Structure formats: C-alpha cells, structure tokens
Amino acid sequence: MKAVAYQIPGTIDREDSLQDITLDTPVPTGHDLLVEVRAVSVNPVDTKVRSKAAAEDGGWKILGWDAAGIVSAVGDQVTGFKPGDEVWYAGSILRQGTNSEFHLVDERIVGRKPTSASFAEAAALPLTSLTAWEMLFDRLRVTAPVPGADNAVLIIGGAGGVGSIAIQLLREKTDLTVIATASRPETVAWVKELGAHHVIDHHKPFGEQLKALGLGAPAFVFSTNATQYHAEQIADVIAPQGRFGLIDDPESVAIGLFKSKSVSIHWELMYTRSIFQTPDMDEQGKILNEVSGLIDAKKIRTTLTDVMGPINAATLRKAHGLIESNTARGKIVLEGF
C-alpha cells in the first residue's frame, strides 16, 4: 500500500521531512477495522509529532489521525461494523497514522460517517469534534451553571479547527452566550458565520472588550491556543468559581492566578481514552455517531475550508506548512491516493 512517512524528526522544509513509501497492507485482528482511507485532515498534532518524535528502530512513522473511509476487513472480535461500512474517526496517537491507503483502528473509537457528507467533509471533523465535545461536556460541564456568573463561554482561538466546531456545538446544545476571539477580517467573518454571538480581538485587552459588549464575567473559558500569553487576562475576566479548560501545550501557566477565584482548571487530550484503554473508551464512537446525526439533521456543518490532493508527501508538506503558519481557518483536508 502507498503511505507517507518519515524517519527523522525536524522542520517541514527538509526533503525527507515526509516521504512517499510503500508498505505491506496490515491485517486486522481483535477489535480492529482495516479501513480503506478516502480522505484525511491535517491537525496541529501532526506537525508537533513530526518535529519531535523519531520513528522506532529505523522504521517509518506515519502521521495523520483524522480519516474517513470504507471498512475493508474486520478483526475476529469486531461486532459493530462490517466490510463496506462508511466510517470516520480520529485514531490513536500510539499507533501508525492515517496517511496511508489502508489503516488499522479500534472499532470502539470509530463512528458511522454522516451520510450527507462527502469523505472530505467528514474527514475534517473527528478529532476536533471529539476534542470540543469532551472539553465542553465532560470536562467543563457547560450545562451545569456557575452561580452568579454570566451564562457565557469565551473561546480563545475561535476560528481554528476545534474552535469552529465548539461554537456550533454550544449553539446547538446549550443556551450559553458564545464569545469567540479572532483578529483578522476573514476569521471574524468565519466565527460569526458559525454562530458566535460576539467576537473580540485576542490582541487587545479582553476585559475592556467584554465590558463594551455589556457582558459580565463568563462562567467558562475554553483556550485552544496561546494559553500562556492569555493566562493573566483569563484569570482576570473569568467568573469566581468558573471553569477554565485548555488543549494546547503552554511552556508554563501560573495556575496561582486562579486561586483567589477558586477557578477549576481542566485539560483535554482527545487521545486519553485510547492511550489508557479506559473503560469508557467506546464513548468516542458514541460521540462521533451523535455528531454524525447532527450533521445529517443539518444542525451543524463541516468546518472544511480547503481540499488538497492527492495524499502524498508533497501535498502533505504544503499542508503542514499552512498549519505551522498559524493562519489556517477551519480545517485542511487531503483526499485520494
């Protein structure tokens, strides 16, 4: 099978940063599905792993964790899927990625692809939908009010992949006022289109902008990026006893800033359930099926903004470069080998 991989971590401008290779097609066992990959998306985690993690024992490391495709074969313990089923998923960071013609994935973290979405439209959503859903409803518990707080959530980095789906989930499943940050005309327009009630500029003081909008202290803050640069402002504007969640990898965050307000701090890593094989690992399949239903009911929409192809080293290097430029809006998807 065709695949895109690397051996030595480093910058994307190196010719060997990503390479086209050929490998044997894997065989599914146990709970695994063998999926014929039709489309993949590129996430910040792809670029982070590529820049730091080497392949093991001189082998090849395949990136990519979002995919939409068709089940080709199943392991002997699979009960929920059969060959021919159209699926979507985000995979496990402990296994080889989806940038290959065929891919093995545990059925418990797989959902049924939305029937109304193309493979490219579907591939844009699994990782970001799972991340946003788990943060909002499992970690921050946004449906449980914070006494005395403004019934609002501030999303820092609203135009990115996670922010884009978080805005939609909040509008569909809660009555919270959604405030998103964005700084460029095109990203401001994007988050408004997705349903944000208000948009503020993350390059300007948060407190002054919220006050100008007539808003009080938000009950929840969800930071998708640049957390270390915004921590003081987050601590300043969040409500006492509020809940603060982050998904990026700040070098340091002074959590003492949040003590006086008894703010709880919540991390979200979409891979936790698959890394530790938690008893509720199948929740991810259930979440993806619920999101699939919301898409088919036209309650939410894909966050796909750019389709590239084919899935090869040259195209993936270009996509990685766009992600690392920090100017991406929504999601970049590649389709076809």
XYZ file of C-alpha atoms in Angstrom:
337
model
C 0.000 0.000 0.000
C 1.026 3.633 -0.506
C 1.863 5.675 2.577
C 3.513 8.957 3.589
C 6.030 8.699 6.426
C 9.338 9.876 7.856
C 12.198 8.571 9.965
C 13.995 11.608 11.400
C 12.029 14.429 13.066
C 12.629 18.020 12.054
C 11.408 21.017 10.107
C 8.966 20.664 7.236
C 11.287 22.350 4.705
C 13.555 19.266 4.574
C 13.008 16.973 1.582
C 12.954 13.944 3.893
C 10.537 15.536 6.370
C 7.775 13.483 4.719
C 8.377 10.791 2.100
C 6.299 8.605 -0.208
C 6.819 4.932 0.648
C 5.248 1.511 0.016
C 4.400 -0.891 2.852
C 2.578 -4.191 3.249
C -1.153 -3.836 3.858
C -1.866 -4.660 7.531
C -4.228 -7.431 8.608
C -6.939 -6.695 11.221
C -7.228 -8.805 14.380
C -9.244 -8.436 17.590
C -11.282 -5.213 17.710
C -9.509 -3.676 14.708
C -11.053 -2.488 11.478
C -8.983 -2.288 8.301
C -10.163 0.937 6.665
C -9.588 1.962 3.072
C -8.764 5.631 3.605
C -10.518 8.075 1.273
C -9.716 11.403 2.970
C -7.609 12.715 5.853
C -7.252 16.052 7.572
C -4.169 17.743 8.993
C -4.100 18.884 12.624
C -1.558 20.755 14.768
C -0.725 17.445 16.469
C 0.631 16.149 13.137
C 3.158 18.959 12.954
C 4.122 18.637 16.622
C 4.815 14.903 16.346
C 6.697 15.310 13.068
C 9.018 17.911 14.563
C 9.882 15.911 17.702
C 9.221 12.165 17.507
C 11.529 9.799 15.617
C 10.458 6.531 14.031
C 11.262 3.455 16.102
C 14.228 1.185 15.296
C 14.941 2.616 11.879
C 11.381 2.049 10.705
C 8.845 4.528 9.378
C 6.460 6.786 11.283
C 3.139 7.539 9.601
C 1.266 10.648 10.723
C -2.403 11.557 10.405
C -5.222 10.827 12.863
C -8.357 12.089 11.164
C -9.833 9.877 8.471
C -12.970 8.991 6.582
C -13.123 5.806 4.577
C -14.670 2.392 3.955
C -14.242 -0.728 6.087
C -12.288 -3.271 4.050
C -11.937 -6.084 6.612
C -12.570 -6.672 10.320
C -10.886 -8.471 13.225
C -12.368 -11.539 14.884
C -13.769 -9.589 17.859
C -15.457 -6.807 15.885
C -19.213 -6.610 16.470
C -20.285 -3.142 15.315
C -19.032 -2.896 11.738
C -18.745 -4.937 8.566
C -16.884 -4.574 5.250
C -18.446 -1.845 3.135
C -19.448 0.408 6.041
C -18.508 4.078 5.657
C -16.753 5.315 8.805
C -14.926 8.273 10.331
C -12.590 8.507 13.291
C -9.514 10.166 14.844
C -7.435 7.101 15.745
C -4.844 6.617 18.491
C -1.599 8.526 18.851
C 0.122 5.283 19.946
C -0.445 3.670 16.542
C 0.505 4.409 12.950
C -1.472 7.267 11.439
C -3.974 7.574 8.634
C -1.716 8.902 5.872
C -1.820 5.525 4.121
C -4.103 3.708 1.704
C -5.222 1.300 4.434
C -5.296 1.850 8.187
C -5.980 -0.193 11.336
C -8.209 1.339 14.025
C -10.047 0.003 17.083
C -13.782 -0.141 16.371
C -14.595 1.380 19.779
C -13.320 4.808 18.715
C -14.976 4.729 15.277
C -18.282 6.255 14.227
C -20.518 5.939 11.207
C -19.778 8.635 8.645
C -22.554 11.189 8.122
C -24.490 10.045 5.070
C -24.997 13.631 3.892
C -21.272 14.471 3.979
C -18.594 13.651 1.437
C -15.490 11.816 2.607
C -13.572 15.113 2.532
C -16.245 16.965 4.506
C -16.345 14.177 7.084
C -12.563 13.879 7.463
C -12.391 17.473 8.691
C -14.299 16.758 11.880
C -13.498 13.695 14.051
C -10.505 14.923 16.091
C -11.836 18.431 16.556
C -15.384 17.262 17.330
C -14.170 14.794 19.952
C -11.844 17.383 21.487
C -14.541 20.063 21.641
C -17.251 17.679 22.891
C -15.107 16.145 25.627
C -13.906 19.541 26.817
C -17.304 21.202 26.799
C -19.495 18.418 28.176
C -17.124 16.078 30.047
C -14.517 18.477 31.476
C -16.083 21.956 31.730
C -19.625 20.629 32.186
C -21.037 23.688 30.467
C -24.626 22.584 31.091
C -24.069 22.971 34.861
C -24.319 26.717 35.682
C -21.766 28.626 37.749
C -23.607 30.603 40.491
C -23.532 34.342 39.832
C -21.608 34.064 36.564
C -22.675 35.403 33.214
C -24.196 32.470 31.289
C -21.448 32.700 28.709
C -18.362 30.937 27.370
C -15.274 32.627 25.956
C -13.474 30.596 23.272
C -9.915 31.734 22.638
C -8.934 30.872 19.064
C -12.464 30.560 17.737
C -11.536 30.276 14.066
C -9.318 27.197 14.369
C -10.498 23.638 13.864
C -11.536 22.993 17.477
C -12.984 26.462 17.998
C -15.010 26.173 14.799
C -16.856 23.047 15.925
C -17.067 24.140 19.582
C -19.024 27.238 18.570
C -21.537 25.108 16.683
C -21.943 22.521 19.444
C -22.525 25.264 22.006
C -25.165 26.957 19.872
C -26.957 23.672 19.175
C -26.808 22.045 22.607
C -26.768 24.934 25.124
C -28.255 28.372 25.753
C -24.860 29.915 26.555
C -23.765 33.206 25.037
C -20.798 32.320 22.827
C -17.920 34.800 22.652
C -15.089 33.883 20.285
C -11.748 35.544 19.705
C -10.472 36.308 16.205
C -8.278 39.074 14.834
C -8.405 39.082 11.030
C -11.425 40.117 8.912
C -11.758 36.654 7.372
C -11.589 34.857 10.731
C -14.014 37.305 12.343
C -16.463 36.636 9.492
C -15.913 32.872 9.848
C -16.742 32.646 13.570
C -19.802 34.851 13.100
C -20.959 32.598 10.270
C -20.608 29.575 12.566
C -22.801 31.182 15.206
C -20.684 33.157 17.679
C -22.836 35.803 19.366
C -19.870 38.121 19.855
C -16.286 38.351 18.595
C -13.392 40.021 20.404
C -9.789 40.525 19.327
C -7.258 38.383 21.217
C -4.599 41.032 20.550
C -6.497 43.557 22.671
C -7.476 43.550 26.385
C -10.289 41.064 26.979
C -11.863 42.874 29.923
C -12.386 46.158 28.121
C -13.943 44.434 25.109
C -16.321 42.335 27.201
C -17.385 45.416 29.158
C -18.015 47.319 25.934
C -20.327 44.483 24.852
C -22.259 44.800 28.108
C -21.191 41.337 29.245
C -20.270 40.212 32.734
C -17.732 37.614 33.842
C -18.144 34.442 31.742
C -18.734 31.168 33.577
C -16.433 29.270 31.221
C -13.255 29.924 29.241
C -12.001 27.459 26.624
C -8.486 28.224 25.388
C -7.479 26.417 22.197
C -4.101 28.112 21.691
C -1.609 30.680 23.041
C -2.743 29.966 26.613
C 0.499 31.124 28.225
C 0.094 34.558 26.651
C -3.502 34.980 27.785
C -3.447 33.380 31.250
C -3.463 36.647 33.204
C -6.357 38.016 31.176
C -8.295 34.771 31.514
C -7.859 34.852 35.293
C -8.994 38.474 35.291
C -12.206 38.045 33.289
C -13.471 34.590 34.332
C -16.185 34.429 36.992
C -15.448 33.332 40.564
C -15.825 29.535 40.721
C -15.704 29.469 36.950
C -14.257 26.619 34.923
C -11.257 27.044 32.607
C -10.166 24.497 30.009
C -7.149 24.321 27.707
C -5.921 21.955 24.989
C -2.611 23.434 23.830
C 0.897 22.856 25.222
C 1.970 26.040 27.008
C 5.524 26.066 28.320
C 4.170 27.398 31.599
C 0.931 28.660 33.097
C 0.896 30.316 36.525
C -2.064 28.461 37.980
C -1.778 30.558 41.147
C -3.523 33.295 39.171
C -6.746 31.332 39.507
C -6.648 30.545 43.235
C -8.457 33.585 44.604
C -11.463 32.858 42.408
C -11.374 29.081 43.076
C -11.356 28.517 39.334
C -11.066 24.857 38.303
C -8.606 24.052 35.515
C -9.293 21.278 33.035
C -7.019 19.646 30.464
C -8.381 17.817 27.456
C -6.442 15.352 25.312
C -8.611 13.540 22.813
C -6.253 10.536 22.886
C -6.534 9.841 26.635
C -9.224 7.191 26.282
C -7.343 5.243 23.601
C -3.909 5.652 25.245
C -5.105 4.181 28.540
C -7.804 1.887 27.120
C -10.245 3.406 29.610
C -13.440 1.517 30.454
C -15.424 4.227 28.663
C -13.287 4.144 25.529
C -16.368 3.411 23.400
C -17.760 6.843 24.342
C -15.768 8.246 21.438
C -17.655 6.072 18.964
C -20.925 7.208 20.557
C -19.920 10.880 20.358
C -18.995 10.539 16.687
C -22.348 8.892 15.968
C -24.176 11.742 17.721
C -22.185 14.356 15.792
C -22.923 12.417 12.607
C -26.625 12.682 13.385
C -26.352 16.427 13.988
C -24.681 16.855 10.606
C -27.282 14.778 8.776
C -30.023 16.785 10.516
C -28.260 19.971 9.311
C -27.853 21.165 12.898
C -24.103 21.647 12.472
C -21.815 21.755 9.430
C -18.374 20.670 8.389
C -15.508 23.036 9.179
C -13.706 22.100 5.972
C -12.185 25.164 4.329
C -9.564 23.759 1.940
C -9.323 20.474 -0.008
C -5.960 19.399 -1.375
C -4.807 16.291 -3.160
C -3.588 13.736 -3.718
C -2.497 12.303 -0.354
C 1.251 12.281 -0.933
C 4.416 13.711 0.583
C 4.475 16.911 -1.487
C 0.868 17.826 -0.701
C 1.219 16.958 2.983
C 4.365 19.085 3.270
C 2.365 22.011 1.888
C -0.479 21.369 4.349
C 1.921 21.116 7.303
C 3.424 24.453 6.284
C -0.011 26.084 6.305
C -0.778 24.704 9.764
C 2.561 25.932 11.112
C 1.945 29.420 9.714
C -0.843 29.838 12.320
C -3.046 31.451 9.695
C -5.264 28.449 8.921
C -9.040 28.902 9.174
C -11.168 25.813 9.765
C -9.699 22.535 8.502
C -7.406 21.417 5.668
C -8.336 18.052 4.115
C -6.491 15.846 1.617
C -8.251 13.223 -0.454
C -7.296 10.486 -2.900
C -4.097 8.475 -3.351
